[in-house]
């Protein structure tokens, strides 16, 4: 939302969460589920996901920066109930997969029976695919906002074409893109 101020013309932020949450609800909605934020900064997003999935529990991974290594975090503990539950680990993007796989490992160590990852953007820089393949996660769900070159058996890529189509239709019919 903050980047809209850098443009002279009108800008609308399109959200992939409805597309992703519908997929998750259809496939995993019957399970006892906790929506998990990979850090404290995305707790509000976890709350929105929990509401979209019918009022699920939320949790977050408390992590700190490693002062001895640049750009490295240490996942310390899970705050919230994950024991015996399917955990939906949400994020805006997956780049190298380091943070998200560490968070998934911590969830399993805390008693989660299953971890599903949902993210809008799948960047998948090296060594993301190797990390995700080595993880015990059940599925990684991303959208095709970026060209996805990576392939592995637990990767699901959802098309944003319907979202773009609806936005274009609203623009040309003077409707509400935000809605």
Coordinates of N, CA and C in Angstrom, one line a residue:
X1 N 0.8 -1.2 0.0 CA 0.0 0.0 0.0 C 0.9 1.3 0.0
X2 N 2.0 1.2 0.6 CA 2.9 2.4 0.7 C 3.5 2.8 -0.6
X3 N 3.6 1.9 -1.5 CA 4.3 2.2 -2.8 C 3.3 3.0 -3.7
X4 N 2.0 3.0 -3.4 CA 1.1 3.7 -4.2 C 1.5 5.2 -4.3
X5 N 2.1 5.8 -3.3 CA 2.4 7.2 -3.2 C 3.6 7.5 -4.2
X6 N 4.2 6.5 -4.8 CA 5.3 6.8 -5.7 C 4.9 7.0 -7.2
X7 N 3.6 6.8 -7.4 CA 3.1 6.9 -8.8 C 2.2 8.1 -8.9
X8 N 2.2 8.8 -10.1 CA 1.4 9.9 -10.3 C 0.0 9.6 -10.6
X9 N -0.2 8.4 -11.3 CA -1.6 8.0 -11.7 C -2.2 7.1 -10.6
X10 N -3.4 6.7 -10.8 CA -4.1 5.9 -9.8 C -3.5 4.4 -9.8
X11 N -3.3 3.9 -8.7 CA -2.8 2.5 -8.5 C -3.7 1.7 -7.6
X12 N -4.0 0.5 -7.9 CA -4.7 -0.4 -7.1 C -3.9 -1.6 -6.7
X13 N -3.9 -1.9 -5.5 CA -3.2 -3.1 -5.0 C -4.1 -4.3 -5.1
X14 N -3.7 -5.3 -5.8 CA -4.5 -6.5 -6.0 C -4.0 -7.5 -5.0
X15 N -4.9 -8.1 -4.3 CA -4.5 -9.1 -3.2 C -4.8 -10.5 -3.7
X16 N -3.8 -11.4 -3.5 CA -3.9 -12.8 -3.9 C -4.5 -13.7 -2.8
X17 N -4.6 -13.1 -1.6 CA -5.1 -13.9 -0.5 C -6.4 -14.6 -0.8
X18 N -7.4 -13.9 -1.3 CA -8.7 -14.6 -1.6 C -8.5 -15.8 -2.5
X19 N -7.7 -15.7 -3.5 CA -7.4 -16.9 -4.4 C -6.7 -18.0 -3.7
X20 N -5.7 -17.7 -2.9 CA -4.9 -18.6 -2.1 C -5.8 -19.3 -1.0
X21 N -6.5 -18.4 -0.3 CA -7.3 -19.0 0.8 C -8.4 -19.9 0.3
X22 N -9.0 -19.6 -0.8 CA -10.0 -20.4 -1.4 C -9.5 -21.8 -1.7
X23 N -8.3 -21.9 -2.3 CA -7.6 -23.1 -2.5 C -7.4 -23.9 -1.3
X24 N -6.8 -23.2 -0.3 CA -6.5 -23.9 1.0 C -7.7 -24.4 1.7
X25 N -8.8 -23.5 1.7 CA -10.1 -24.0 2.3 C -10.6 -25.2 1.7
X26 N -10.6 -25.2 0.3 CA -11.1 -26.4 -0.4 C -10.3 -27.7 -0.1
X27 N -9.0 -27.6 0.0 CA -8.2 -28.7 0.2 C -7.9 -29.1 1.6
X28 N -7.8 -28.1 2.5 CA -7.4 -28.4 3.9 C -8.4 -28.0 4.9
X29 N -9.5 -27.4 4.5 CA -10.5 -26.8 5.4 C -11.1 -27.7 6.4
X30 N -11.1 -29.0 6.2 CA -11.7 -30.0 7.1 C -10.8 -30.3 8.2
X31 N -9.5 -29.9 8.2 CA -8.5 -30.2 9.2 C -8.5 -29.2 10.4
X32 N -8.1 -29.6 11.6 CA -7.8 -28.6 12.6 C -6.6 -27.8 12.2
X33 N -6.8 -26.6 12.0 CA -5.7 -25.8 11.4 C -5.4 -24.5 12.2
X34 N -4.1 -24.2 12.2 CA -3.6 -23.0 12.8 C -2.9 -22.2 11.7
X35 N -3.3 -20.9 11.5 CA -2.6 -20.1 10.5 C -1.4 -19.5 11.3
X36 N -0.2 -19.6 10.6 CA 1.1 -19.3 11.3 C 1.8 -18.2 10.5
X37 N 2.1 -17.1 11.2 CA 2.9 -16.1 10.6 C 4.4 -16.4 10.9
X38 N 5.3 -16.3 9.9 CA 6.7 -16.7 10.0 C 7.5 -15.7 10.9
X39 N 6.8 -14.6 11.2 CA 7.5 -13.6 12.1 C 6.4 -12.7 12.7
X40 N 6.8 -11.8 13.6 CA 5.8 -10.9 14.2 C 5.3 -9.9 13.3
X41 N 6.0 -9.5 12.3 CA 5.6 -8.5 11.3 C 4.4 -8.9 10.4
X42 N 4.1 -10.2 10.3 CA 3.0 -10.6 9.5 C 1.8 -11.2 10.3
X43 N 1.8 -10.9 11.6 CA 0.7 -11.4 12.4 C -0.7 -10.8 11.9
X44 N -0.7 -9.6 11.5 CA -2.0 -9.0 11.0 C -2.4 -9.8 9.7
X45 N -1.5 -10.2 8.9 CA -1.9 -11.0 7.7 C -2.4 -12.4 8.2
X46 N -1.8 -12.9 9.2 CA -2.3 -14.2 9.7 C -3.7 -14.1 10.2
X47 N -4.0 -13.0 10.9 CA -5.4 -12.7 11.4 C -6.4 -12.7 10.2
X48 N -6.0 -12.0 9.1 CA -6.8 -11.9 7.9 C -7.1 -13.3 7.3
X49 N -6.0 -14.1 7.2 CA -6.1 -15.4 6.7 C -7.0 -16.2 7.6
X50 N -6.8 -16.1 8.9 CA -7.7 -16.9 9.8 C -9.1 -16.6 9.7
X51 N -9.4 -15.3 9.5 CA -10.8 -14.9 9.3 C -11.4 -15.4 7.9
X52 N -10.5 -15.3 6.9 CA -10.9 -15.8 5.6 C -11.2 -17.3 5.6
X53 N -10.5 -18.1 6.5 CA -10.7 -19.5 6.6 C -11.7 -19.9 7.6
X54 N -12.5 -19.0 8.1 CA -13.6 -19.3 9.0 C -13.3 -19.2 10.4
X55 N -12.3 -18.4 10.8 CA -12.0 -18.2 12.2 C -11.1 -19.2 12.8
X56 N -10.0 -19.4 12.1 CA -9.0 -20.4 12.6 C -8.1 -19.7 13.7
X57 N -7.4 -20.6 14.4 CA -6.4 -20.1 15.4 C -5.2 -19.5 14.7
X58 N -4.5 -18.7 15.4 CA -3.3 -18.1 14.8 C -2.1 -18.4 15.7
X59 N -0.9 -18.4 15.1 CA 0.3 -18.5 15.9 C 1.4 -17.7 15.1
X60 N 2.5 -17.5 15.7 CA 3.6 -16.9 15.0 C 4.9 -17.4 15.5
X61 N 5.9 -17.3 14.6 CA 7.3 -17.8 15.0 C 8.0 -16.6 15.5
X62 N 8.5 -16.7 16.7 CA 9.3 -15.6 17.3 C 10.8 -15.9 16.9
X63 N 11.4 -14.9 16.2 CA 12.7 -15.1 15.7 C 13.5 -13.8 15.9
X64 N 14.8 -14.0 16.0 CA 15.7 -12.9 16.2 C 16.8 -13.0 15.1
X65 N 17.4 -11.8 14.9 CA 18.5 -11.8 13.9 C 19.8 -12.3 14.5
X66 N 20.6 -13.1 13.7 CA 21.9 -13.6 14.2 C 22.9 -12.4 14.1
X67 N 23.4 -12.0 15.2 CA 24.3 -10.8 15.2 C 25.7 -11.2 14.6
X68 N 25.9 -12.5 14.5 CA 27.2 -12.9 13.9 C 27.2 -13.1 12.4
X69 N 26.0 -13.1 11.8 CA 25.9 -13.4 10.4 C 24.9 -12.4 9.8
X70 N 25.3 -11.8 8.7 CA 24.4 -10.8 8.0 C 23.2 -11.5 7.4
X71 N 22.1 -10.9 7.4 CA 20.8 -11.4 6.8 C 20.5 -12.9 7.2
X72 N 20.7 -13.2 8.5 CA 20.4 -14.5 8.9 C 19.6 -14.4 10.2
X73 N 18.5 -15.2 10.3 CA 17.6 -15.2 11.4 C 17.7 -16.5 12.1
X74 N 17.3 -16.5 13.4 CA 17.2 -17.7 14.2 C 15.8 -17.8 14.7
X75 N 15.1 -18.9 14.3 CA 13.8 -19.1 14.7 C 13.8 -19.7 16.1
X76 N 13.3 -19.0 17.1 CA 13.5 -19.4 18.5 C 12.3 -20.3 19.0
X77 N 11.1 -19.8 18.8 CA 10.0 -20.6 19.4 C 8.7 -20.2 18.7
X78 N 7.7 -21.1 18.9 CA 6.4 -20.8 18.3 C 5.5 -20.2 19.4
X79 N 4.8 -19.2 19.1 CA 3.8 -18.6 20.1 C 2.5 -18.9 19.5
X80 N 1.7 -19.8 20.2 CA 0.4 -20.2 19.8 C 0.3 -21.7 19.8
X81 N -0.9 -22.2 19.6 CA -1.2 -23.6 19.6 C -1.0 -24.3 18.3
X82 N 0.0 -25.2 18.1 CA 0.2 -25.9 16.9 C 0.3 -27.4 17.1
X83 N 0.4 -27.9 18.3 CA 0.5 -29.3 18.6 C -0.7 -30.1 18.1
X84 N -0.4 -31.1 17.3 CA -1.4 -32.0 16.7 C -2.2 -31.3 15.6
X85 N -1.8 -30.2 15.1 CA -2.6 -29.5 14.1 C -1.9 -29.4 12.8
X86 N -2.7 -29.1 11.7 CA -2.2 -28.7 10.4 C -1.9 -27.3 10.5
X87 N -0.7 -26.9 10.1 CA -0.3 -25.4 10.2 C -0.2 -24.9 8.8
X88 N -0.9 -23.8 8.6 CA -0.7 -23.0 7.3 C 0.2 -21.9 7.6
X89 N 1.4 -22.0 7.0 CA 2.5 -21.0 7.1 C 2.4 -20.0 6.0
X90 N 2.1 -18.8 6.3 CA 1.8 -17.8 5.2 C 2.9 -16.8 5.1
X91 N 3.2 -16.3 3.9 CA 4.2 -15.3 3.7 C 3.9 -14.6 2.4
X92 N 4.5 -13.4 2.2 CA 4.2 -12.7 0.9 C 5.1 -13.3 -0.2
X93 N 6.3 -13.8 0.1 CA 7.1 -14.3 -0.9 C 8.1 -15.4 -0.4
X94 N 8.5 -16.2 -1.2 CA 9.6 -17.2 -0.9 C 10.7 -16.9 -1.8
X95 N 11.9 -16.5 -1.3 CA 13.0 -16.3 -2.1 C 14.0 -17.5 -2.0
X96 N 14.9 -17.5 -1.0 CA 15.8 -18.6 -0.9 C 15.2 -19.8 -0.1
X97 N 14.1 -19.5 0.5 CA 13.4 -20.6 1.3 C 14.0 -20.8 2.7
X98 N 15.0 -20.1 3.1 CA 15.7 -20.3 4.4 C 14.8 -20.1 5.5
X99 N 14.2 -18.9 5.6 CA 13.3 -18.5 6.7 C 12.1 -19.4 6.8
X100 N 11.5 -19.7 5.7 CA 10.2 -20.4 5.7 C 10.4 -21.9 6.0
X101 N 11.5 -22.5 5.6 CA 11.8 -23.9 5.9 C 12.2 -24.0 7.4
X102 N 13.0 -23.0 7.9 CA 13.3 -23.0 9.3 C 12.1 -22.9 10.2
X103 N 11.1 -22.1 9.8 CA 9.9 -21.9 10.5 C 9.1 -23.2 10.4
X104 N 9.1 -23.9 9.3 CA 8.4 -25.2 9.2 C 9.0 -26.2 10.1
X105 N 10.3 -26.3 10.1 CA 11.0 -27.2 11.0 C 10.6 -27.0 12.5
X106 N 10.6 -25.7 12.8 CA 10.2 -25.4 14.2 C 8.8 -25.8 14.5
X107 N 7.9 -25.6 13.5 CA 6.5 -26.1 13.7 C 6.4 -27.6 14.0
X108 N 7.1 -28.3 13.1 CA 7.2 -29.8 13.3 C 7.8 -30.1 14.7
X109 N 8.8 -29.4 15.1 CA 9.4 -29.7 16.4 C 8.5 -29.3 17.5
X110 N 7.5 -28.4 17.3 CA 6.5 -28.0 18.3 C 5.3 -28.9 18.2
X111 N 5.3 -29.9 17.4 CA 4.2 -30.8 17.4 C 3.2 -30.8 16.3
X112 N 3.4 -29.9 15.3 CA 2.5 -29.8 14.1 C 2.6 -31.2 13.4
X113 N 1.4 -31.6 12.9 CA 1.3 -32.9 12.2 C 1.5 -32.6 10.7
X114 N 1.3 -31.4 10.3 CA 1.4 -31.1 8.8 C 1.6 -29.6 8.7
X115 N 2.5 -29.3 7.7 CA 2.7 -27.8 7.4 C 2.5 -27.6 5.9
X116 N 1.6 -26.6 5.6 CA 1.4 -26.2 4.2 C 1.8 -24.7 4.2
X117 N 2.5 -24.4 3.1 CA 3.0 -23.0 2.9 C 2.2 -22.4 1.8
X118 N 1.8 -21.1 2.0 CA 1.1 -20.3 1.0 C 1.8 -19.0 0.9
X119 N 2.2 -18.6 -0.3 CA 2.8 -17.3 -0.5 C 2.4 -16.8 -1.8
X120 N 2.3 -15.5 -1.9 CA 1.9 -14.8 -3.2 C 2.9 -15.0 -4.3
X121 N 4.2 -14.7 -3.9 CA 5.3 -14.6 -4.9 C 6.3 -15.8 -4.7
X122 N 6.5 -16.6 -5.7 CA 7.5 -17.6 -5.6 C 8.7 -17.2 -6.4
X123 N 9.7 -16.6 -5.7 CA 10.9 -16.2 -6.4 C 11.8 -17.4 -6.6
X124 N 12.0 -18.2 -5.6 CA 12.7 -19.4 -5.6 C 14.2 -19.3 -6.1
X125 N 14.9 -18.3 -5.5 CA 16.3 -18.2 -5.8 C 17.0 -19.4 -5.2
X126 N 18.2 -19.8 -5.7 CA 19.0 -20.9 -5.1 C 19.3 -20.6 -3.7
X127 N 19.2 -21.6 -2.8 CA 18.9 -23.0 -3.0 C 17.4 -23.3 -2.5
X128 N 16.5 -22.5 -2.8 CA 15.1 -22.6 -2.3 C 14.5 -24.0 -2.7
X129 N 14.6 -24.4 -3.9 CA 14.0 -25.7 -4.3 C 14.6 -26.9 -3.5
X130 N 15.9 -26.9 -3.3 CA 16.5 -27.9 -2.6 C 16.1 -27.9 -1.1
X131 N 16.0 -26.7 -0.5 CA 15.5 -26.6 0.9 C 14.0 -27.1 1.0
X132 N 13.2 -26.7 0.0 CA 11.8 -27.1 0.1 C 11.6 -28.6 -0.1
X133 N 12.4 -29.1 -1.0 CA 12.4 -30.6 -1.3 C 12.8 -31.4 0.0
X134 N 13.8 -30.9 0.7 CA 14.3 -31.6 1.9 C 13.4 -31.4 3.1
X135 N 12.5 -30.4 3.0 CA 11.6 -30.2 4.1 C 10.5 -31.2 4.2
X136 N 9.9 -31.4 5.4 CA 8.7 -32.3 5.5 C 7.4 -31.6 5.2
X137 N 7.4 -30.4 4.6 CA 6.2 -29.7 4.3 C 5.3 -30.6 3.3
X138 N 4.0 -30.4 3.4 CA 3.1 -31.1 2.6 C 2.9 -30.5 1.2
X139 N 2.9 -29.2 1.2 CA 2.6 -28.5 -0.1 C 3.1 -27.0 0.0
X140 N 3.6 -26.5 -1.1 CA 3.9 -25.1 -1.2 C 2.9 -24.5 -2.3
X141 N 2.1 -23.6 -1.9 CA 1.1 -23.0 -2.9 C 1.5 -21.5 -3.1
X142 N 1.8 -21.2 -4.4 CA 2.1 -19.8 -4.8 C 1.3 -19.4 -6.0
X143 N 1.4 -18.2 -6.4 CA 0.7 -17.7 -7.6 C 1.7 -17.5 -8.7
X144 N 1.2 -17.2 -9.9 CA 2.1 -17.0 -11.0 C 2.3 -15.5 -11.3
X145 N 2.4 -14.7 -10.2 CA 2.8 -13.3 -10.3 C 4.1 -13.1 -11.0
X146 N 5.0 -14.1 -10.8 CA 6.3 -14.2 -11.4 C 6.4 -15.5 -12.2
X147 N 7.2 -15.5 -13.3 CA 7.4 -16.8 -14.0 C 8.0 -17.8 -13.1
X148 N 7.4 -19.0 -13.0 CA 7.9 -20.0 -12.1 C 8.7 -21.0 -12.9
X149 N 10.0 -21.0 -12.7 CA 10.8 -22.0 -13.4 C 11.0 -23.2 -12.6
X150 N 10.8 -23.2 -11.4 CA 11.1 -24.3 -10.5 C 10.0 -25.3 -10.6
X151 N 10.3 -26.6 -10.3 CA 9.4 -27.7 -10.3 C 9.8 -28.6 -9.2
X152 N 8.8 -29.0 -8.4 CA 8.9 -30.2 -7.6 C 7.5 -30.7 -7.2
X153 N 7.4 -31.9 -6.8 CA 6.1 -32.6 -6.7 C 5.2 -32.0 -5.7
X154 N 5.6 -31.2 -4.8 CA 4.7 -30.6 -3.8 C 4.5 -29.1 -4.0
X155 N 4.7 -28.6 -5.2 CA 4.5 -27.2 -5.6 C 3.2 -27.1 -6.4
X156 N 2.4 -26.2 -6.0 CA 1.1 -25.8 -6.7 C 1.2 -24.4 -7.0
X157 N 1.0 -24.1 -8.3 CA 1.0 -22.7 -8.8 C -0.4 -22.3 -9.3
X158 N -1.0 -21.3 -8.6 CA -2.3 -20.8 -9.0 C -2.2 -19.6 -9.9
X159 N -3.1 -19.6 -10.9 CA -3.1 -18.5 -11.9 C -3.8 -17.3 -11.3
X160 N -3.2 -16.1 -11.5 CA -3.9 -14.9 -11.1 C -4.7 -14.3 -12.2
X161 N -4.8 -15.0 -13.4 CA -5.6 -14.5 -14.5 C -7.0 -14.1 -14.1
X162 N -7.7 -14.8 -13.3 CA -9.1 -14.4 -12.9 C -9.1 -13.1 -12.1
X163 N -8.1 -12.9 -11.3 CA -7.9 -11.7 -10.5 C -7.7 -10.5 -11.4
X164 N -6.8 -10.7 -12.4 CA -6.5 -9.6 -13.3 C -7.7 -9.3 -14.2
X165 N -8.4 -10.3 -14.6 CA -9.5 -10.2 -15.5 C -10.6 -9.4 -14.8
X166 N -10.9 -9.7 -13.5 CA -11.9 -8.9 -12.7 C -11.4 -7.5 -12.6
X167 N -10.2 -7.2 -12.3 CA -9.7 -5.8 -12.2 C -9.8 -5.1 -13.5
X168 N -9.5 -5.7 -14.6 CA -9.6 -5.0 -15.9 C -11.1 -4.7 -16.2
X169 N -12.0 -5.6 -15.9 CA -13.4 -5.4 -16.1 C -13.9 -4.3 -15.3
X170 N -13.5 -4.2 -14.0 CA -14.0 -3.1 -13.1 C -13.5 -1.7 -13.6
X171 N -12.2 -1.7 -14.1 CA -11.7 -0.4 -14.7 C -12.5 0.0 -15.9
X172 N -12.8 -0.9 -16.8 CA -13.5 -0.5 -18.0 C -15.0 -0.3 -17.8
X173 N -15.6 -0.8 -16.7 CA -17.0 -0.6 -16.4 C -17.1 0.5 -15.3
X174 N -16.1 1.2 -14.9 CA -16.1 2.2 -13.9 C -16.6 1.6 -12.6
X175 N -16.2 0.4 -12.3 CA -16.5 -0.2 -11.0 C -15.4 -0.1 -10.0
X176 N -15.5 -0.9 -9.0 CA -14.5 -0.8 -7.9 C -13.5 -1.9 -8.0
X177 N -12.3 -1.5 -8.3 CA -11.2 -2.5 -8.3 C -10.9 -3.0 -6.9
X178 N -11.0 -2.1 -5.9 CA -10.7 -2.5 -4.6 C -11.6 -3.7 -4.1
X179 N -12.8 -3.6 -4.5 CA -13.8 -4.7 -4.0 C -13.5 -6.0 -4.7

